[in-house]
PDB file of C-alpha atoms in Angstrom:
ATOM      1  CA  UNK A   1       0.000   0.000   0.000  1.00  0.00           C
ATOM      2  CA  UNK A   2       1.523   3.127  -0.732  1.00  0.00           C
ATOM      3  CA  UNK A   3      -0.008   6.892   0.355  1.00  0.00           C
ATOM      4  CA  UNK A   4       0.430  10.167  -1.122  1.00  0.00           C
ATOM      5  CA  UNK A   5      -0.088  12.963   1.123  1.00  0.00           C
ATOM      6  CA  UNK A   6      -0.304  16.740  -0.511  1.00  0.00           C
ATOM      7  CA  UNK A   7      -1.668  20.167  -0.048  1.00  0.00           C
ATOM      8  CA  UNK A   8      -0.283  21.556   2.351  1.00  0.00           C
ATOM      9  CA  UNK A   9       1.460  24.980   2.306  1.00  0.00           C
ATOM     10  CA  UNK A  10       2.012  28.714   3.948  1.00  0.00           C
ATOM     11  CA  UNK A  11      -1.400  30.276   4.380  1.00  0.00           C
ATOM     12  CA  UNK A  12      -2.077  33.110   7.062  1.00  0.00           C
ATOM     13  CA  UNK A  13      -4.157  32.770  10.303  1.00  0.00           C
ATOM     14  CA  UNK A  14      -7.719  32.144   9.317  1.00  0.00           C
ATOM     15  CA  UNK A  15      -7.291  31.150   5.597  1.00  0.00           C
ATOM     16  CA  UNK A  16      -8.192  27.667   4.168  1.00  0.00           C
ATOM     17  CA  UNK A  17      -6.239  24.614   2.699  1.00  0.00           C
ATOM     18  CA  UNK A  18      -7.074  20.841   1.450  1.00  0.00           C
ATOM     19  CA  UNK A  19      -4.972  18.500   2.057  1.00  0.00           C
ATOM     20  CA  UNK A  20      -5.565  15.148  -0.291  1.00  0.00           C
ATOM     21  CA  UNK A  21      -4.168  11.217   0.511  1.00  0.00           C
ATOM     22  CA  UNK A  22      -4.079   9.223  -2.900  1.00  0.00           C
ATOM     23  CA  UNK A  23      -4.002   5.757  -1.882  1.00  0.00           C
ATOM     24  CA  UNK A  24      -2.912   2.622  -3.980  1.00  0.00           C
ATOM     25  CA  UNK A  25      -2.343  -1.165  -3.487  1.00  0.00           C
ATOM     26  CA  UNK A  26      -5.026  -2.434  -1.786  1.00  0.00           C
ATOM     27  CA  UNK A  27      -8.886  -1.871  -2.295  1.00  0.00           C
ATOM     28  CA  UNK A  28      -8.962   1.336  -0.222  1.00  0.00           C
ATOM     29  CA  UNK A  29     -13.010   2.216   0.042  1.00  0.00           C
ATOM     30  CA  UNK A  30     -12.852  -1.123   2.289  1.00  0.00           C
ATOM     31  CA  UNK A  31     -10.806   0.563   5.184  1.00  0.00           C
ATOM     32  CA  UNK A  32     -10.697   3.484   7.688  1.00  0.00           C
ATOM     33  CA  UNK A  33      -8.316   6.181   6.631  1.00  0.00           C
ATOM     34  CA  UNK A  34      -6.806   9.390   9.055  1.00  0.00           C
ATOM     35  CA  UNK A  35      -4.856  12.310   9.672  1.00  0.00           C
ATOM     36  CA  UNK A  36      -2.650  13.020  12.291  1.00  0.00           C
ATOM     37  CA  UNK A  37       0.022  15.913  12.694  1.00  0.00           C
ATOM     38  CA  UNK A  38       3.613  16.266  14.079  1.00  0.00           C
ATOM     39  CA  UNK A  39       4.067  19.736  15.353  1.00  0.00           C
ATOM     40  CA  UNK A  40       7.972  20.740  16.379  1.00  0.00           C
ATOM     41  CA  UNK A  41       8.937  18.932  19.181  1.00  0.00           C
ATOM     42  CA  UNK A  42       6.027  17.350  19.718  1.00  0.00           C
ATOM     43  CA  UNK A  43       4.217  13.811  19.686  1.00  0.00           C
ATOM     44  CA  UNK A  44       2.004  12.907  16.654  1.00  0.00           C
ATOM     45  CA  UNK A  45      -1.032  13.300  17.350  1.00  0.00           C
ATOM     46  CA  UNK A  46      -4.624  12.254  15.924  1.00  0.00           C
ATOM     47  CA  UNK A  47      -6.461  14.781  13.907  1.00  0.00           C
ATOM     48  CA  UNK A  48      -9.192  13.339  12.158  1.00  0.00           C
ATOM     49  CA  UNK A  49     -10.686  10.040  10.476  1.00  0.00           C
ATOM     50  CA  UNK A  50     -13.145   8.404   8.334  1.00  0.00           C
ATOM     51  CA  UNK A  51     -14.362   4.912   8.108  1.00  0.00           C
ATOM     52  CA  UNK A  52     -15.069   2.811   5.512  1.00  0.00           C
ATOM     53  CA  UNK A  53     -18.729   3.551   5.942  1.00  0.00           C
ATOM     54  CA  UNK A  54     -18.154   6.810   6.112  1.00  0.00           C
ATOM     55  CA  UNK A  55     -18.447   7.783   9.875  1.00  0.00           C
ATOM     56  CA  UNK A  56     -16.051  10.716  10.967  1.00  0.00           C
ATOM     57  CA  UNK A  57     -13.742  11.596  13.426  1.00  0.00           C
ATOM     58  CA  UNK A  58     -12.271  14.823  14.898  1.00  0.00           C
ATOM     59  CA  UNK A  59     -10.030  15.812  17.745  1.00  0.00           C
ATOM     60  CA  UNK A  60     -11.620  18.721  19.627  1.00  0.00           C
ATOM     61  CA  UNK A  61      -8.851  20.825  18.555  1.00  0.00           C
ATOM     62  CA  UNK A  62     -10.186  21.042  14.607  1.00  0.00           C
ATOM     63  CA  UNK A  63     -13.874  20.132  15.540  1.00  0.00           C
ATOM     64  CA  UNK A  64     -15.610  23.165  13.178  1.00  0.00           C
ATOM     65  CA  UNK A  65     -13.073  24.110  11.159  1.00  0.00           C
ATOM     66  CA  UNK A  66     -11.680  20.508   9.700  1.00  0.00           C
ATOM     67  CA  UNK A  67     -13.582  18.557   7.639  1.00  0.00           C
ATOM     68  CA  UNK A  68     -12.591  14.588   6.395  1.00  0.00           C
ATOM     69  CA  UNK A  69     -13.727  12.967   3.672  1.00  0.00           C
ATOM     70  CA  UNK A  70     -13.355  10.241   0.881  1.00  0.00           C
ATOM     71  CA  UNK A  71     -14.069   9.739  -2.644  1.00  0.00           C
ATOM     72  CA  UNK A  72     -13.497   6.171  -3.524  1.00  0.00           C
ATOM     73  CA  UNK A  73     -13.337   6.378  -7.173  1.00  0.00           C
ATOM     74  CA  UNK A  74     -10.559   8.291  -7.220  1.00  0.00           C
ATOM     75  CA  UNK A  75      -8.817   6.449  -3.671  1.00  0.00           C
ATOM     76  CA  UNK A  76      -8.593   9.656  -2.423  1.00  0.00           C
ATOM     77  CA  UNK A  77      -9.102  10.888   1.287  1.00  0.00           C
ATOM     78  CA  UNK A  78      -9.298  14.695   2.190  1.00  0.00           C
ATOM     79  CA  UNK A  79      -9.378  17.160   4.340  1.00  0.00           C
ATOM     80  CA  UNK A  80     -10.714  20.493   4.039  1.00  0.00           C
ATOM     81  CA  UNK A  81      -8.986  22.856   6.828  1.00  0.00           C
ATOM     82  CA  UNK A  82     -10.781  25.966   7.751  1.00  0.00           C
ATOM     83  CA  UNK A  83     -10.385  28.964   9.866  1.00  0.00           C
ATOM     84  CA  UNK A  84      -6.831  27.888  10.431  1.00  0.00           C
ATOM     85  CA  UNK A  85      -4.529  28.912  13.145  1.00  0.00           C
ATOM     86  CA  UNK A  86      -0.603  29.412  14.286  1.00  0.00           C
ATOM     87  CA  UNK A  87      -1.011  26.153  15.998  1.00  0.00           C
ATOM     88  CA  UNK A  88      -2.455  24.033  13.418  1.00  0.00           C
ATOM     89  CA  UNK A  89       1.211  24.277  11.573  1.00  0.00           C
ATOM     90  CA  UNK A  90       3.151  20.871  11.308  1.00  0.00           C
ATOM     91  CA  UNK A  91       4.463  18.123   9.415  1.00  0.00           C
ATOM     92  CA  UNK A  92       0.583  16.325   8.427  1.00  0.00           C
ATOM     93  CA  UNK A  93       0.266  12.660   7.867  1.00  0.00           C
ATOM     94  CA  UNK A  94      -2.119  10.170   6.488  1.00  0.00           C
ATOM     95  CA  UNK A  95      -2.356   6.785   7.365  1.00  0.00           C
ATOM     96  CA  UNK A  96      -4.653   3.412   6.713  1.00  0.00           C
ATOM     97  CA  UNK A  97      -6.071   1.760   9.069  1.00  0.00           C
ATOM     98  CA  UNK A  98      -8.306  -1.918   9.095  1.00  0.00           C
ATOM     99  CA  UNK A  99     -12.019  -1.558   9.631  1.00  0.00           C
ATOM    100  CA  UNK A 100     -11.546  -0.808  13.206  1.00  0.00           C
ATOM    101  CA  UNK A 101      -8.586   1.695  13.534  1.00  0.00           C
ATOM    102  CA  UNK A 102      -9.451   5.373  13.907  1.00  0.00           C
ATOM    103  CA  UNK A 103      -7.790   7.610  16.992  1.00  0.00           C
ATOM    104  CA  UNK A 104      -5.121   5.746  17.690  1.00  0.00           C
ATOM    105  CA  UNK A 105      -1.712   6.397  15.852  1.00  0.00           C
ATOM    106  CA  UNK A 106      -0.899   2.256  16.794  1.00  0.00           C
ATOM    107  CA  UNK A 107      -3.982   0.746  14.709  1.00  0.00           C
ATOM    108  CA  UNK A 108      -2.724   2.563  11.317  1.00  0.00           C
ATOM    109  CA  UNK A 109      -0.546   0.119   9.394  1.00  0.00           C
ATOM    110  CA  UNK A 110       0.718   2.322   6.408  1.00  0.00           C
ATOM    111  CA  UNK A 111       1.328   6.193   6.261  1.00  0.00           C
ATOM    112  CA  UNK A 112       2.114   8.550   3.393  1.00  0.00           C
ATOM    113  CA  UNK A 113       5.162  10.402   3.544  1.00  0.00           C
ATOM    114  CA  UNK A 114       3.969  13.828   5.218  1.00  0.00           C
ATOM    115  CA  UNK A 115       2.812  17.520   3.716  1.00  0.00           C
ATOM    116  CA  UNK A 116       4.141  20.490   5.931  1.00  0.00           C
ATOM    117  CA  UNK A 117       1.052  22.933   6.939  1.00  0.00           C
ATOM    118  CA  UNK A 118       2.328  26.705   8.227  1.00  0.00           C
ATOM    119  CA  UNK A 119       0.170  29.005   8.909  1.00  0.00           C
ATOM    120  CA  UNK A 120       1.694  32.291  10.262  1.00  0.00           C
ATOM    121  CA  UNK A 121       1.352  36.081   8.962  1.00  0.00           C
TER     122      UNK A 121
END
């Protein structure tokens, strides 16, 4: 399985990005797919996910301003960042997880490289 994180970017306090994981290698509407984010210095740490029946997850840091979601034709998984802030910037991740995986960085099997997010003025 391989993952393709992109999108990120410099964008100023309050603007907007999307952020899109292209999956391949295995059939990827059957499984649960997330974010998580590396800040300097800091842990990774969950951001969002979506099942493979489509039921979403946020951390209450990005609750009303992220948004996940997945188009399975095209294997792709996004998410739509809104009303972003200084602390939203780090190194962002996707990962795939089975059918039960969602919070937890340990039940994600593959990841995609990263996509750096800053947001500063």
């Amino acid at each position: 399985v391989q993952l393709q994180a992109s999108g990120g970017g410099l964008v100023q306090p309050g603007g907007s990005l999307r952020l899109s994981c292209a999956a391949s290698g295995r059939f990827f509407s059957n499984y649960n797919t997330g974010w998580f984010r590396q800040a300097p210095g800091k842990e990774r740490e969950f951001v969002a996910a979506i099942t493979y029946s489509r039921l979403t997850y946020y951390a209450d840091s990005v609750k009303g301003r992220f948004t996940i979601s997945r188009d399975n034709a095209k294997n792709t998984v996004y998410l739509q960042m809104n009303s972003l802030k200084p602390e939203d910037t780090a190194v962002y991740y996707c990962g795939s997880a089975g059918r039960i995986g969602t919070t937890l960085e340990s039940q994600y099997d593959y990841w995609g490289q990263g996509t750096l997010v800053t947001v500063s003025s």
